[in-house]
Amino acid sequence: MAKRLRSSEVCADCSAPDPCWASINRGILICDECCSVHRSLGRHISQVRHLKHTPWPPTLLQMVETLYNNGANSIWEHSLLDPASVMSGRRKASPQDKVHPNKAEFIRAKYQMLAFVHRLPCREDDSVTAKDLSKQLHSSVRTGNLETCLRLLSLGAQANFFHPEKGNTPLHVAAKAGQTLQAELLAVYGADPGTQDSNGKTPVDYARQGGHHELAERLVEIQYELTDRLAFYLCGRKPEHKNGQHFVIPQMADSSLDLSELAKAAKKKLQSLSNHLFEELAMDVYDEVDRRETDAVWLATQNHSTLVTETTVVPFLPVNPEYSSTRNQGRQKLARFNAHEFATLVIDILSDAKRRQQGNPLSGSKENVELILKSISNQHSSESQDNDQPDYDSVASDEDTDLETNAAKSNRQKSLDSDLSDGPVTAQEYMQVKNALVASEVKIQQLMKASKLEKQSSVSEGDYDNPTTPLELEEPGSGRKGRQRSIIWQGEGSIPEDTDTAPSSSLPSTEDVIRKTEQITKNIQELLRAAQENKHDSYIPCSERIHVAVTEMAALFPKKPKSELVRTSLRLLTSSAYRLQSECKKTLPVETCPGTDIQLVTQQVIQCAYDIAKAAKQLVTITTKENNN
């Protein structure tokens, strides 16, 4: 469901017109710049979703709109509305303020520190206060006054509070009264639709008994939101809960990966986790899916006239101070998983979630979640550089991923099958599964950031600000030759090597590599603009130009590079360019490619472009370091 913006809507944080993002748990609408700060705070602070380019459950969107229109923002800016705050110099951000530090500092104070929320009088026993607030919430959710309930939640009321006298939770009350928007708000704050009352009935039962059948169906969807989101991420399909189907689990067509000892060990460790630890891991993977999907939307909707901006993607899951340092590091390491590795983990979690829900017992000792992540990651890599990556500290930096190598060797280039465990599968679903699993979350802004930093050591800043004009495109014959080369590299999973040629340790100059990187980047910018403007007929010509630029970039390097890092980066560069062309061809007229989901194809096109950008960035980094030694 798309959001139709009204001209009167402004960003809740800086008052910029026409906000296009929402913070679901805060009940507000925000602009691009403020959204970039919200994302950096983490989902435990703000859950953001694009109003137009992200699918919305209609009642969830209605809940956010209702809160926004009824002044939910005044909850978070309560003390700023006091005239005394103006006298003290405190004010909210304005559209003209810089993102950093002005808007960022204001937004952190507003939502992370809750600096402007109305404070209750201090009491010795905070638990009594929370209980009183929760009882007020319990009685308030039977009405349609959403902002009152949001205020109570902001002060510490518990969404899952079990009323000792009434014998049920606020969600039971909202369901019985048919208050769908209240149920949405409670669910956002963690209310569980599967919670039983003192008689063993759930909120779903309450809704059905009250004749609120649409609400009952929605509560079932909320109950399976985590696994539904993971399944949709992999194959663009959700289960039909109305028909009793609650899980969709894609499978790998080539079982060689699944039969490996490391894969078996990882699955065994996953299955032996306690339900509590399994739930934690599943929630962390859910957050990582949200980060990757929001990154794709974020980059597709930005102004790509320049890639160096204050508002960047979020490279790792932000730290949640309520979690242990070990869990936070494990959450951040999920960003290192390439598409295939991450899909493997997601599928394993979906499979085990289904097993656990059906009550299939499995004996085994408890294992550390970290071992599971390491096992999944190591299934695809025997290179030593994957094992000595540093742990993340409390703030992960872009530089942590400079030498990350996500390219796959031939045994990682697995085809995918939509052998879904529930229900028949169409050819379109097969293609959705196959396409979705090649996605990667690589951030294109990092490319130019790295290029600029590295080039400063060899050329003047003025040279970078006036980049070399891209070379003219090669003749069509040359382009076809380049495509044939890419097909070979994609199929074999390695750079074609002349057996008579000895490995070469020589590398091109940093200036040449940066020049070609700029050429690739300019073409990617053009493609991203086409995606942003829904100019699908421009995809194929854009991909052709990117392919030619990639071929020129690859030609700079020896046929048989001695460095494994160089070979891996070149492999990712060329195979991604080939994959990009394949994805772009799916935008041909419908009669040529029937059943095409253009939104899914666009997401894959964008993410293929990020793979190319990441590989080019890696080559810039490698050549700069080698040439400076």
PDB file of C-alpha atoms in Angstrom, residues 109-226:
ATOM      1  CA  ALA A 109      18.596  13.930  22.536  1.00  0.00           C
ATOM      2  CA  LYS A 110      14.958  13.619  21.484  1.00  0.00           C
ATOM      3  CA  TYR A 111      14.703   9.842  21.065  1.00  0.00           C
ATOM      4  CA  GLN A 112      17.775   8.257  22.632  1.00  0.00           C
ATOM      5  CA  MET A 113      18.009  10.388  25.744  1.00  0.00           C
ATOM      6  CA  LEU A 114      14.272  11.288  25.831  1.00  0.00           C
ATOM      7  CA  ALA A 115      15.434  14.733  26.887  1.00  0.00           C
ATOM      8  CA  PHE A 116      12.151  16.480  26.081  1.00  0.00           C
ATOM      9  CA  VAL A 117       9.607  13.871  27.242  1.00  0.00           C
ATOM     10  CA  HIS A 118       7.336  14.813  30.153  1.00  0.00           C
ATOM     11  CA  ARG A 119       8.841  13.394  33.328  1.00  0.00           C
ATOM     12  CA  LEU A 120       6.728  11.892  36.069  1.00  0.00           C
ATOM     13  CA  PRO A 121       7.481  12.922  39.671  1.00  0.00           C
ATOM     14  CA  CYS A 122      10.306  10.831  41.080  1.00  0.00           C
ATOM     15  CA  ARG A 123       9.190   7.921  43.217  1.00  0.00           C
ATOM     16  CA  GLU A 124      11.191   5.537  45.306  1.00  0.00           C
ATOM     17  CA  ASP A 125       9.666   2.428  43.767  1.00  0.00           C
ATOM     18  CA  ASP A 126       9.843   2.634  39.959  1.00  0.00           C
ATOM     19  CA  SER A 127       8.209  -0.786  39.625  1.00  0.00           C
ATOM     20  CA  VAL A 128       5.049   0.607  41.215  1.00  0.00           C
ATOM     21  CA  THR A 129       5.032   3.449  38.724  1.00  0.00           C
ATOM     22  CA  ALA A 130       5.447   1.037  35.788  1.00  0.00           C
ATOM     23  CA  LYS A 131       2.618  -1.123  37.158  1.00  0.00           C
ATOM     24  CA  ASP A 132       0.304   1.884  37.492  1.00  0.00           C
ATOM     25  CA  LEU A 133       1.127   3.032  33.974  1.00  0.00           C
ATOM     26  CA  SER A 134       0.541  -0.470  32.614  1.00  0.00           C
ATOM     27  CA  LYS A 135      -2.865  -0.650  34.316  1.00  0.00           C
ATOM     28  CA  GLN A 136      -3.773   2.676  32.708  1.00  0.00           C
ATOM     29  CA  LEU A 137      -2.658   1.261  29.348  1.00  0.00           C
ATOM     30  CA  HIS A 138      -4.767  -1.847  29.975  1.00  0.00           C
ATOM     31  CA  SER A 139      -7.905   0.256  30.333  1.00  0.00           C
ATOM     32  CA  SER A 140      -7.056   2.814  27.624  1.00  0.00           C
ATOM     33  CA  VAL A 141      -6.643   0.412  24.691  1.00  0.00           C
ATOM     34  CA  ARG A 142     -10.387  -0.282  24.550  1.00  0.00           C
ATOM     35  CA  THR A 143     -10.780   3.284  23.239  1.00  0.00           C
ATOM     36  CA  GLY A 144      -9.524   4.791  19.994  1.00  0.00           C
ATOM     37  CA  ASN A 145      -7.220   7.274  21.709  1.00  0.00           C
ATOM     38  CA  LEU A 146      -3.890   6.143  20.263  1.00  0.00           C
ATOM     39  CA  GLU A 147      -1.790   9.077  21.408  1.00  0.00           C
ATOM     40  CA  THR A 148      -2.752   8.475  25.058  1.00  0.00           C
ATOM     41  CA  CYS A 149      -1.517   4.895  24.806  1.00  0.00           C
ATOM     42  CA  LEU A 150       1.684   5.970  23.042  1.00  0.00           C
ATOM     43  CA  ARG A 151       2.307   8.467  25.849  1.00  0.00           C
ATOM     44  CA  LEU A 152       1.846   5.737  28.457  1.00  0.00           C
ATOM     45  CA  LEU A 153       4.217   3.442  26.551  1.00  0.00           C
ATOM     46  CA  SER A 154       6.778   6.257  26.305  1.00  0.00           C
ATOM     47  CA  LEU A 155       6.655   6.639  30.102  1.00  0.00           C
ATOM     48  CA  GLY A 156       7.288   2.966  30.761  1.00  0.00           C
ATOM     49  CA  ALA A 157       3.972   1.096  30.490  1.00  0.00           C
ATOM     50  CA  GLN A 158       4.497  -2.549  29.456  1.00  0.00           C
ATOM     51  CA  ALA A 159       2.744  -3.758  26.300  1.00  0.00           C
ATOM     52  CA  ASN A 160       2.734  -7.358  27.588  1.00  0.00           C
ATOM     53  CA  PHE A 161       1.515  -6.436  31.089  1.00  0.00           C
ATOM     54  CA  PHE A 162      -0.609  -9.220  32.596  1.00  0.00           C
ATOM     55  CA  HIS A 163      -3.344  -7.652  34.718  1.00  0.00           C
ATOM     56  CA  PRO A 164      -3.546  -9.648  37.973  1.00  0.00           C
ATOM     57  CA  GLU A 165      -7.252  -8.939  38.531  1.00  0.00           C
ATOM     58  CA  LYS A 166      -8.485  -9.035  34.931  1.00  0.00           C
ATOM     59  CA  GLY A 167      -6.370 -12.037  34.005  1.00  0.00           C
ATOM     60  CA  ASN A 168      -5.329 -10.812  30.570  1.00  0.00           C
ATOM     61  CA  THR A 169      -3.098  -8.335  28.686  1.00  0.00           C
ATOM     62  CA  PRO A 170      -3.768  -5.017  26.929  1.00  0.00           C
ATOM     63  CA  LEU A 171      -3.728  -6.827  23.576  1.00  0.00           C
ATOM     64  CA  HIS A 172      -6.573  -9.079  24.765  1.00  0.00           C
ATOM     65  CA  VAL A 173      -8.575  -5.968  25.640  1.00  0.00           C
ATOM     66  CA  ALA A 174      -7.872  -4.239  22.317  1.00  0.00           C
ATOM     67  CA  ALA A 175      -8.771  -7.403  20.387  1.00  0.00           C
ATOM     68  CA  LYS A 176     -12.069  -7.841  22.254  1.00  0.00           C
ATOM     69  CA  ALA A 177     -12.993  -4.203  21.565  1.00  0.00           C
ATOM     70  CA  GLY A 178     -12.021  -4.478  17.893  1.00  0.00           C
ATOM     71  CA  GLN A 179      -9.431  -1.704  18.260  1.00  0.00           C
ATOM     72  CA  THR A 180      -7.214  -2.656  15.342  1.00  0.00           C
ATOM     73  CA  LEU A 181      -4.945   0.392  15.503  1.00  0.00           C
ATOM     74  CA  GLN A 182      -4.388  -0.091  19.224  1.00  0.00           C
ATOM     75  CA  ALA A 183      -3.430  -3.698  18.496  1.00  0.00           C
ATOM     76  CA  GLU A 184      -0.930  -2.479  15.880  1.00  0.00           C
ATOM     77  CA  LEU A 185       0.613  -0.043  18.353  1.00  0.00           C
ATOM     78  CA  LEU A 186       0.869  -2.656  21.091  1.00  0.00           C
ATOM     79  CA  ALA A 187       2.471  -5.125  18.674  1.00  0.00           C
ATOM     80  CA  VAL A 188       5.068  -2.518  17.639  1.00  0.00           C
ATOM     81  CA  TYR A 189       5.973  -2.239  21.321  1.00  0.00           C
ATOM     82  CA  GLY A 190       6.339  -5.995  21.686  1.00  0.00           C
ATOM     83  CA  ALA A 191       2.891  -7.298  22.574  1.00  0.00           C
ATOM     84  CA  ASP A 192       2.624 -11.022  21.784  1.00  0.00           C
ATOM     85  CA  PRO A 193      -0.547 -12.183  19.939  1.00  0.00           C
ATOM     86  CA  GLY A 194       0.107 -15.705  21.250  1.00  0.00           C
ATOM     87  CA  THR A 195      -0.081 -14.767  24.933  1.00  0.00           C
ATOM     88  CA  GLN A 196      -2.787 -16.660  26.811  1.00  0.00           C
ATOM     89  CA  ASP A 197      -5.145 -15.196  29.369  1.00  0.00           C
ATOM     90  CA  SER A 198      -6.018 -16.910  32.652  1.00  0.00           C
ATOM     91  CA  ASN A 199      -8.404 -19.190  30.705  1.00  0.00           C
ATOM     92  CA  GLY A 200      -5.888 -20.122  28.017  1.00  0.00           C
ATOM     93  CA  LYS A 201      -7.322 -17.837  25.315  1.00  0.00           C
ATOM     94  CA  THR A 202      -5.179 -15.658  23.041  1.00  0.00           C
ATOM     95  CA  PRO A 203      -5.938 -12.196  21.607  1.00  0.00           C
ATOM     96  CA  VAL A 204      -6.694 -13.978  18.324  1.00  0.00           C
ATOM     97  CA  ASP A 205      -9.416 -15.934  20.129  1.00  0.00           C
ATOM     98  CA  TYR A 206     -10.790 -12.713  21.624  1.00  0.00           C
ATOM     99  CA  ALA A 207     -10.975 -11.053  18.195  1.00  0.00           C
ATOM    100  CA  ARG A 208     -12.769 -14.009  16.630  1.00  0.00           C
ATOM    101  CA  GLN A 209     -15.245 -14.282  19.492  1.00  0.00           C
ATOM    102  CA  GLY A 210     -15.991 -10.570  19.098  1.00  0.00           C
ATOM    103  CA  GLY A 211     -16.645 -10.967  15.393  1.00  0.00           C
ATOM    104  CA  HIS A 212     -13.549  -8.975  14.433  1.00  0.00           C
ATOM    105  CA  HIS A 213     -12.322 -11.446  11.838  1.00  0.00           C
ATOM    106  CA  GLU A 214     -10.038  -9.088   9.900  1.00  0.00           C
ATOM    107  CA  LEU A 215      -8.329  -8.132  13.143  1.00  0.00           C
ATOM    108  CA  ALA A 216      -7.949 -11.816  14.010  1.00  0.00           C
ATOM    109  CA  GLU A 217      -6.262 -12.470  10.659  1.00  0.00           C
ATOM    110  CA  ARG A 218      -3.975  -9.496  11.169  1.00  0.00           C
ATOM    111  CA  LEU A 219      -2.997 -10.732  14.635  1.00  0.00           C
ATOM    112  CA  VAL A 220      -2.030 -14.088  13.122  1.00  0.00           C
ATOM    113  CA  GLU A 221       0.170 -12.233  10.609  1.00  0.00           C
ATOM    114  CA  ILE A 222       1.784 -10.305  13.454  1.00  0.00           C
ATOM    115  CA  GLN A 223       2.405 -13.558  15.301  1.00  0.00           C
ATOM    116  CA  TYR A 224       4.412 -14.860  12.323  1.00  0.00           C
ATOM    117  CA  GLU A 225       5.934 -11.521  11.360  1.00  0.00           C
ATOM    118  CA  LEU A 226       9.517 -12.612  11.957  1.00  0.00           C
TER     119      LEU A 226
END
